[in-house]
């Protein structure tokens, strides 16, 4: 299996069973949900002869909900399921970002409210 497939399989075990969307969100999503965007791997280190020594697989999670409590619950579930998990023998870790729960002012729901979201970034060395 690929790192991406393994990462998605871990997210499928969230206790809340929040929908996991890969790359795009449908026009009328069910809240709360998790959007997974795979970040193109980059060379994190090079050897002295300039060949690639290690590549990092990374993912950006956007966790969206109708209120800050639902976003916080799903964010904590992601942390509980992913932090320290192993993908192909390598440890999965969150990249700290200090982002809180924010309103998505680009989206207006039918009741006039805005959904809320937070982001988490994860990486594993491979």
Tab-separated table of C-alpha atoms in Angstrom, residues 56-126:
chain	number	residue	atom	x	y	z
A	56	UNK	CA	8.574	13.486	3.292
A	57	UNK	CA	4.975	12.479	2.653
A	58	UNK	CA	2.664	15.238	3.891
A	59	UNK	CA	-1.061	15.802	4.205
A	60	UNK	CA	-3.149	18.846	5.012
A	61	UNK	CA	-6.416	18.224	6.866
A	62	UNK	CA	-9.187	20.796	6.842
A	63	UNK	CA	-11.684	19.926	9.564
A	64	UNK	CA	-15.025	21.707	9.072
A	65	UNK	CA	-18.172	21.821	11.160
A	66	UNK	CA	-21.191	23.908	12.049
A	67	UNK	CA	-19.834	25.001	15.433
A	68	UNK	CA	-16.509	25.225	17.220
A	69	UNK	CA	-17.319	22.241	19.452
A	70	UNK	CA	-17.810	19.831	16.553
A	71	UNK	CA	-14.630	21.067	14.860
A	72	UNK	CA	-12.660	20.684	18.095
A	73	UNK	CA	-13.993	17.165	18.707
A	74	UNK	CA	-13.063	15.960	15.206
A	75	UNK	CA	-9.659	17.695	15.417
A	76	UNK	CA	-8.936	15.888	18.691
A	77	UNK	CA	-10.064	12.565	17.184
A	78	UNK	CA	-7.672	13.103	14.254
A	79	UNK	CA	-4.875	13.815	16.705
A	80	UNK	CA	-5.691	10.713	18.771
A	81	UNK	CA	-5.822	8.423	15.711
A	82	UNK	CA	-2.871	9.829	13.753
A	83	UNK	CA	-0.213	11.025	16.212
A	84	UNK	CA	2.422	8.327	16.566
A	85	UNK	CA	0.736	5.915	14.159
A	86	UNK	CA	3.059	4.014	11.840
A	87	UNK	CA	2.940	4.122	8.063
A	88	UNK	CA	5.373	1.769	6.359
A	89	UNK	CA	7.324	1.581	9.604
A	90	UNK	CA	7.709	5.353	9.933
A	91	UNK	CA	6.147	7.533	12.630
A	92	UNK	CA	3.350	9.902	11.666
A	93	UNK	CA	3.586	13.333	13.315
A	94	UNK	CA	1.605	16.552	13.307
A	95	UNK	CA	3.435	19.687	12.220
A	96	UNK	CA	2.432	22.310	14.827
A	97	UNK	CA	0.690	25.326	13.317
A	98	UNK	CA	-1.049	27.168	16.184
A	99	UNK	CA	-4.228	27.640	14.159
A	100	UNK	CA	-7.500	27.939	16.001
A	101	UNK	CA	-11.061	27.385	14.842
A	102	UNK	CA	-12.036	30.073	12.328
A	103	UNK	CA	-15.208	30.903	10.370
A	104	UNK	CA	-15.134	30.205	6.637
A	105	UNK	CA	-16.359	33.552	5.365
A	106	UNK	CA	-16.233	32.329	1.755
A	107	UNK	CA	-19.107	29.914	2.443
A	108	UNK	CA	-22.582	30.952	3.567
A	109	UNK	CA	-25.041	28.265	4.616
A	110	UNK	CA	-28.755	28.470	3.818
A	111	UNK	CA	-29.435	29.820	7.327
A	112	UNK	CA	-26.944	32.681	6.734
A	113	UNK	CA	-24.295	31.237	9.069
A	114	UNK	CA	-20.728	30.363	8.110
A	115	UNK	CA	-19.198	26.944	8.774
A	116	UNK	CA	-16.118	26.822	10.973
A	117	UNK	CA	-12.811	25.088	10.262
A	118	UNK	CA	-9.309	24.392	11.456
A	119	UNK	CA	-6.292	22.889	9.714
A	120	UNK	CA	-3.777	20.251	10.688
A	121	UNK	CA	-0.656	19.260	8.762
A	122	UNK	CA	0.826	15.777	9.091
A	123	UNK	CA	4.032	14.204	7.810
A	124	UNK	CA	5.935	10.948	7.787
A	125	UNK	CA	9.489	10.297	6.617
A	126	UNK	CA	9.850	7.674	3.909
